Amino acid sequence: MLQNEDNLGAVLFQVQQNLRQLKCALENITVNVGGETLDIQALDAAIGKTERSIRKHADDYVKTVTTQVLVLPRIEDLQKKKQIPKWKPSLESIRDVCPQREAIPRASPGEKHKSALTKRLLHNPAHPNHRAVMHQKFGISLPDVHKRKTNKAKPDGIITGPGVSFPVTKCRHGLEKPEEDLGSVPNTNWLQMVIQPKAASLHSREDSLSPQTGRLGVMSTCHRQQKSETEPGFTCKTIDREWTPIPIKAPPPSATSNSMEHRVNGLIPKSPQNLLLRGPVNSNKYDFTILMGLTNPMARDFRHFKQRFSLCWSIVVEALEALEQLLRDFAVPLARVSGQRLVELGHAWESGWLKVPPTTGFLSVLENWEEVLVLLSRPGQRYKGEGGIEAAAVHIQSCWRRYLARTAYLRHCRRRWAAGTIAVSWLMLTQMRHVRKALQARRSRQLDNFRARAKHLAANWKRIQSSKRTIIHIPSLGYSQVQRMNLRGYDILQNIQISRLCDIRDENVDVIYVCPRHLGDDILHYYTRLLKCGGDPDEDGTRSPAASSSSARRFIVLTPEALDYFPTRNLCLSTLLKYSPRTLKRIKHLIQGKQAYIVGGVAHADDLAVADELGVPILASEPAIAQLHSTKSGGRSIFLGAEVDVSPGRGDIYTLNQLHETLAGLMAQNIDVHRWLFKMDSEYGGCGTAYCDTRHLSCYDWALQECHRYGPELWKTEWIQESVQLRYLNKIPEWLARHARPVKTSCYPDWACFLKTFLTQGGVVEAYPPSECVTCLTVDLLLEPGGEVTMLSCGDQLQGSCQLEALGSTVPQTSVNPETLQSISMRVGQACLQRLIVGYVSVDLATFLNRNTMEQKVWAIDLDLAYSDQLAMTQMLLMMTGGTLNCSTGCLEVPMPIQEKCCEHRIAAKPPVVNRYAVVGSHLFHSNLSMLYHNVFFMVCNAHGIGFNNKGKHGTVFAIYDSSERCTIGMITVSEDLRGALMTFARNLSVIHQEISPSKTQGETNFKELIKKIEDVLLLTDQNKMRAVKDKPAE
């Protein structure tokens, strides 16, 4: 470098001489008329010689320093400065820029970007920030170029200035500017523009391509330079037909600053008098046209644009090639390009802000971008341009491959989903199978244990009945889930049999009562006092304190804790107890070492689980057997097997055609029946019952005429009934649809809803007794495990308005001969024992007078294999009166206390026994009862003289069921005769209704229906007495 220092100055001096001669030669260059071709042969020798010398020495210098291109000092006007300053950089300050590879730290992305920008500045000596970067990186202070004035006249509109032009090498895409073009300058104006230095500016990302406008915000050096021409900071004046810019301020040559302000100001030209500028520039000065995606290099506008931006042509040509390729791809016939915006796009692309310019970036450099955008947006336009066929083929193949791949992927996903679903389903199925097998094994084990304990109970029943024992009462109603969810007050219905506590009237019995509700202290206190007062009295009619306290200790009421866990599920009591381990544990402790058995309600599968957990037998049949024979169809089969009279009908009906055919046949055979009943197999309390009267049938009168024409004997033959049966079969569907009515519309609003459930569950069709006066009675039997049948209770039913729902009964029954009733009951009991049915059974019978023969008929109409509500109320009746119910004689025998005692000798005398009659009602409902607490209710009753006389064994006793709602109660009235008991019962209902029902709020109740029924019974009783009086003298 030291050896070439003087040579570099001589070369620069020689370059100055050559350029001076070149200026003189430019004046003699002529331009053709069209201004298209220029004679540039005079420039070849000078420019070639200059380039060779500069290239040789510049390579040596670059290799010595940093291989970066440096800006040469500006050539001063030799007329004013004869001495050429030499440039002597301080070589000691040049650092080693080639560190070891392992010493180079790993740069971040931001540092890499900054290093790339710095490298481009070092390769561009004409950039205003080149001096600052050289000084910052290598400590080299390059000389600043001073302005110089010239008095020599210049061509019109041309301002002279120094300029150095390096040959443009080949760019990345192969488009290059030949070196010969640099020397063949067609015009002096273009020559000055070619050698003019320019500055490239750096901006932030926000100045790059904007997504809203699609325009580039990066300002190129040429744009900034052109903008500075119109700024007010520069003023131009004309001196001898040349533009002389007057700068505002120019920094000294030695000033070097690294501040941000200097960097920004460095983008403004330092020496405005040496810059080559023209007059006011139009914004469209550098526009050119692209036809069919190709630029005409000989076009004047393109040559103008090319020579103006020759220093940055390697950057511009890359963007231009991409733009031409885009226009050729879409067959755009004409595109008008804004040169300045194209340069901005090239700089943004080159600076790294844009990896690949988007289509909106290319459209932003077009003047007619709207028209081009329409073509680009047209479907299929891409395939009309260059390589369209290949692009279409590629697109079709890619779409097809995508379709195949997508189809294969979706098929794979479906198979994978199917495989997962199958696997999960198989695992669930396997697990459910294991659980099912485990449950079946457990239930099988529970059933085996139940049968073993039942055998033990049957073998030791006599001994157990005569010894100390504990009875676990679980009044569970094991209906189906649908029935349980539709029943109103399901827990109260289960607690109606709380009167089972009265079993302690037997001194050998302890009672554990499992209650389905949380009872308040008032209810517990009431039953405690009631059980202390009841029982067998002493000779004076009172009970001893020891007996009273013993009665209070022999019963306990437990509530399963699972009731709090399932408050709205309407689970049966056995299920609640099954999931109540603490209650089960307490029952185990209470029955430990004692003889105990369970008395349940309606059978349920969970009864076996509870019994197996407690290890005690159940006084009932197996749940499967009980559910089979407790249906209406099962009851008819038992009655038929017992050879008792049943109502005409048929069971096990499951289809509509079967229903119509069966009904038509029954109506033809029993022409005197005026009402037909339809009962579901799972019917309870009249909820699953409907009826239809034959008087609404249009052909019924014609059928009666046919019956009378043939006579009763011939009418029994089938071929005579065939015509009537066919006529019925055609009319029955319409007859049922219009006139059939459910008994309780709260459960089934119309016949259609009832029929749907009826055909789903199955049921029976049977005749209603053909009489205006029909009495129904209930008989409660105990089918002992030893094989004996015992009648426990019997009573005539008190029915409501529909005559199919029992609200109460009169005890004992008086409508059927006790011997006839005993015979029927024994036959039904034996038929049940033959079918392995044990425990408590309730039989419903209907009695009436046959109008033809005037004989009393008794039909068996229903069978319930459960502990009945009437039996529970009968236990309370016997507890309060201390009597016994003799069903064989039909008498309620109550012992009366001895009035007189022998003072001298205590003679054991048997107390006299009197007959009593009672009316019991277990389902007395009144919505206004909830307004009174139980203590207030009893005070009201006492104020009206409603109570029980323990000495006279007559009066009224109440049964209360819950402490929260208090809408349902039970009541028993005892009197010396049936009429008195009925009148007392009706009077009590009337008084209670008047006390709790204001005139405007009567409430919902069944008191009125029961009062009316009692009045009808009293009227019928009076008529029977009058008839008996008239018949007695005739005898």
Short mmCIF file of N, CA and C in Angstrom, two decimals, residues 9 12-14 16 78 81-86:
data_model
loop_
_atom_site.label_atom_id
_atom_site.label_comp_id
_atom_site.label_asym_id
_atom_site.label_seq_id
_atom_site.Cartn_x
_atom_site.Cartn_y
_atom_site.Cartn_z
N GLY A 9 -2.00 8.79 -6.65
CA GLY A 9 -2.20 10.21 -6.91
C GLY A 9 -1.98 10.55 -8.36
N LEU A 12 -4.92 9.44 -10.40
CA LEU A 12 -6.06 10.35 -10.23
C LEU A 12 -5.84 11.63 -11.04
N PHE A 13 -4.59 12.11 -11.10
CA PHE A 13 -4.32 13.31 -11.89
C PHE A 13 -4.55 13.04 -13.36
N GLN A 14 -4.12 11.86 -13.80
CA GLN A 14 -4.32 11.50 -15.19
C GLN A 14 -5.81 11.38 -15.52
N GLN A 16 -8.13 13.09 -14.15
CA GLN A 16 -8.63 14.45 -14.27
C GLN A 16 -8.36 15.03 -15.65
N LEU A 78 -9.21 22.66 -11.79
CA LEU A 78 -7.78 22.94 -11.92
C LEU A 78 -7.49 24.41 -12.16
N LYS A 81 -7.54 25.43 -8.29
CA LYS A 81 -6.63 24.69 -7.43
C LYS A 81 -5.69 23.91 -8.30
N LYS A 82 -4.42 24.32 -8.34
CA LYS A 82 -3.43 23.66 -9.15
C LYS A 82 -2.88 22.43 -8.46
N GLN A 83 -3.00 22.41 -7.10
CA GLN A 83 -2.42 21.30 -6.35
C GLN A 83 -3.48 20.27 -6.01
N ILE A 84 -3.14 19.04 -6.32
CA ILE A 84 -4.08 17.94 -6.04
C ILE A 84 -3.75 17.36 -4.68
N PRO A 85 -4.70 17.37 -3.73
CA PRO A 85 -4.40 16.81 -2.40
C PRO A 85 -4.31 15.30 -2.48
N LYS A 86 -3.37 14.83 -1.74
CA LYS A 86 -3.17 13.39 -1.67
C LYS A 86 -3.92 12.82 -0.46
#
